[in-house]
Amino acid sequence: MITVTENAASHIQNFLVKRGKGEGIRIGVKTSGCSGMAYTLEFVDEIDSDDTVFEQSGVKIFIDPKSLVYLDGTQVDYTKEGLQEGFKFENPNVKESCGCGESFHV
């Protein structure tokens, strides 16, 4: 299961409204960075029948089957820390992450 905070849901809704279309967002993982994996985010215009869909606070989150194994239990938030602003992932599956925070290992 993937959960979304109210703050993240609000930002996702705002992005979709500004964009003018979209079913929600897809969260995935890809091989990248110094720790092995990185999160990916993209708008979903067409639903893939293999996706698992989580709906919370009025937004839909789509996860492909390969990524779900790595993301199960993750909470998505939207934070602002100093000059940095963006989505933050609290993923219980992460064993370690790189110093820059861009990638992780499960």
C-alpha positions as a LaTeX table, in Angstrom:
\begin{tabular}{lrrr}
\hline
Residue & $x$ (\AA) & $y$ (\AA) & $z$ (\AA) \\
\hline
Met1 & 0.00 & 0.00 & 0.00 \\
Ile2 & 1.14 & 3.53 & $-0.77$ \\
Thr3 & $-0.12$ & 6.44 & 1.34 \\
Val4 & $-0.17$ & 10.14 & 0.46 \\
Thr5 & $-0.21$ & 12.98 & 2.97 \\
Glu6 & $-2.81$ & 15.74 & 2.62 \\
Asn7 & $-0.03$ & 18.15 & 1.63 \\
Ala8 & 1.24 & 15.84 & $-1.13$ \\
Ala9 & $-2.29$ & 15.19 & $-2.38$ \\
Ser10 & $-2.94$ & 18.92 & $-2.57$ \\
His11 & 0.21 & 19.49 & $-4.63$ \\
Ile12 & $-0.62$ & 16.59 & $-6.96$ \\
Gln13 & $-4.12$ & 18.00 & $-7.52$ \\
Asn14 & $-2.68$ & 21.46 & $-8.22$ \\
Phe15 & $-0.17$ & 20.04 & $-10.72$ \\
Leu16 & $-2.94$ & 18.15 & $-12.54$ \\
Val17 & $-5.19$ & 21.23 & $-12.64$ \\
Lys18 & $-2.39$ & 23.43 & $-14.01$ \\
Arg19 & $-1.57$ & 20.75 & $-16.57$ \\
Gly20 & $-5.23$ & 20.54 & $-17.62$ \\
Lys21 & $-5.39$ & 16.75 & $-17.93$ \\
Gly22 & $-4.27$ & 13.51 & $-16.33$ \\
Glu23 & $-5.59$ & 10.61 & $-14.28$ \\
Gly24 & $-2.99$ & 10.99 & $-11.52$ \\
Ile25 & 0.71 & 10.28 & $-11.09$ \\
Arg26 & 2.80 & 7.15 & $-11.50$ \\
Ile27 & 5.52 & 6.50 & $-8.96$ \\
Gly28 & 8.20 & 4.01 & $-9.84$ \\
Val29 & 11.83 & 3.13 & $-9.34$ \\
Lys30 & 14.70 & 2.90 & $-11.80$ \\
Thr31 & 18.30 & 1.78 & $-11.58$ \\
Ser32 & 20.30 & 4.92 & $-10.94$ \\
Gly33 & 22.63 & 6.78 & $-8.64$ \\
Cys34 & 25.38 & 5.66 & $-6.32$ \\
Ser35 & 23.10 & 3.49 & $-4.13$ \\
Gly36 & 21.36 & 1.61 & $-6.93$ \\
Met37 & 17.79 & 2.90 & $-7.29$ \\
Ala38 & 15.98 & 6.23 & $-7.64$ \\
Tyr39 & 12.33 & 7.26 & $-7.54$ \\
Thr40 & 10.53 & 8.30 & $-10.72$ \\
Leu41 & 7.39 & 10.42 & $-11.04$ \\
Glu42 & 5.31 & 10.99 & $-14.15$ \\
Phe43 & 1.83 & 12.09 & $-15.06$ \\
Val44 & $-0.60$ & 9.36 & $-16.08$ \\
Asp45 & $-2.80$ & 10.13 & $-19.07$ \\
Glu46 & $-3.56$ & 6.54 & $-20.01$ \\
Ile47 & $-4.03$ & 3.84 & $-17.38$ \\
Asp48 & $-1.92$ & 0.71 & $-17.80$ \\
Ser49 & $-3.94$ & $-2.41$ & $-16.96$ \\
Asp50 & $-0.96$ & $-3.83$ & $-15.02$ \\
Asp51 & $-0.76$ & $-0.85$ & $-12.64$ \\
Thr52 & $-1.89$ & $-1.03$ & $-9.05$ \\
Val53 & $-3.93$ & 2.06 & $-8.22$ \\
Phe54 & $-4.11$ & 3.71 & $-4.81$ \\
Glu55 & $-6.62$ & 6.50 & $-4.31$ \\
Gln56 & $-6.37$ & 8.79 & $-1.33$ \\
Ser57 & $-7.48$ & 12.35 & $-0.64$ \\
Gly58 & $-8.91$ & 12.67 & $-4.13$ \\
Val59 & $-5.76$ & 11.69 & $-6.05$ \\
Lys60 & $-4.77$ & 8.48 & $-7.80$ \\
Ile61 & $-1.30$ & 7.00 & $-7.48$ \\
Phe62 & $-0.32$ & 4.39 & $-10.07$ \\
Ile63 & 2.45 & 1.86 & $-9.39$ \\
Asp64 & 3.77 & $-0.62$ & $-11.95$ \\
Pro65 & 4.16 & $-4.25$ & $-10.75$ \\
Lys66 & 7.99 & $-4.20$ & $-10.74$ \\
Ser67 & 8.15 & $-1.03$ & $-8.62$ \\
Leu68 & 5.46 & $-2.10$ & $-6.15$ \\
Val69 & 7.84 & $-4.61$ & $-4.56$ \\
Tyr70 & 10.22 & $-1.75$ & $-3.67$ \\
Leu71 & 7.56 & 0.83 & $-2.79$ \\
Asp72 & 5.08 & $-1.17$ & $-0.70$ \\
Gly73 & 4.47 & 0.69 & 2.57 \\
Thr74 & 5.84 & 4.01 & 1.32 \\
Gln75 & 4.37 & 7.31 & 2.44 \\
Val76 & 4.61 & 10.22 & 0.00 \\
Asp77 & 4.79 & 13.75 & 1.40 \\
Tyr78 & 5.51 & 17.16 & $-0.08$ \\
Thr79 & 7.99 & 19.18 & 1.94 \\
Lys80 & 9.85 & 22.46 & 1.87 \\
Glu81 & 13.17 & 22.58 & 3.68 \\
Gly82 & 15.10 & 25.79 & 3.18 \\
Leu83 & 15.43 & 26.33 & $-0.55$ \\
Gln84 & 14.59 & 22.68 & $-1.32$ \\
Glu85 & 11.00 & 21.78 & $-2.10$ \\
Gly86 & 9.49 & 18.58 & $-3.46$ \\
Phe87 & 8.14 & 15.12 & $-2.85$ \\
Lys88 & 9.64 & 13.14 & 0.00 \\
Phe89 & 9.40 & 9.36 & 0.24 \\
Glu90 & 9.32 & 7.56 & 3.58 \\
Asn91 & 10.03 & 4.05 & 2.37 \\
Pro92 & 10.32 & 1.29 & 5.02 \\
Asn93 & 12.07 & $-0.98$ & 2.49 \\
Val94 & 15.16 & 1.23 & 2.17 \\
Lys95 & 18.25 & $-0.30$ & 3.77 \\
Glu96 & 20.61 & 2.56 & 2.92 \\
Ser97 & 20.70 & 5.70 & 0.84 \\
Cys98 & 23.46 & 7.78 & $-0.65$ \\
Gly99 & 24.76 & 10.92 & 1.01 \\
Cys100 & 23.09 & 13.23 & $-1.49$ \\
Gly101 & 19.71 & 11.58 & $-0.94$ \\
Glu102 & 19.10 & 10.94 & $-4.64$ \\
Ser103 & 19.26 & 7.15 & $-4.59$ \\
Phe104 & 18.67 & 4.19 & $-2.28$ \\
His105 & 19.22 & 0.47 & $-1.84$ \\
Val106 & 16.73 & $-2.13$ & $-0.61$ \\
\hline
\end{tabular}
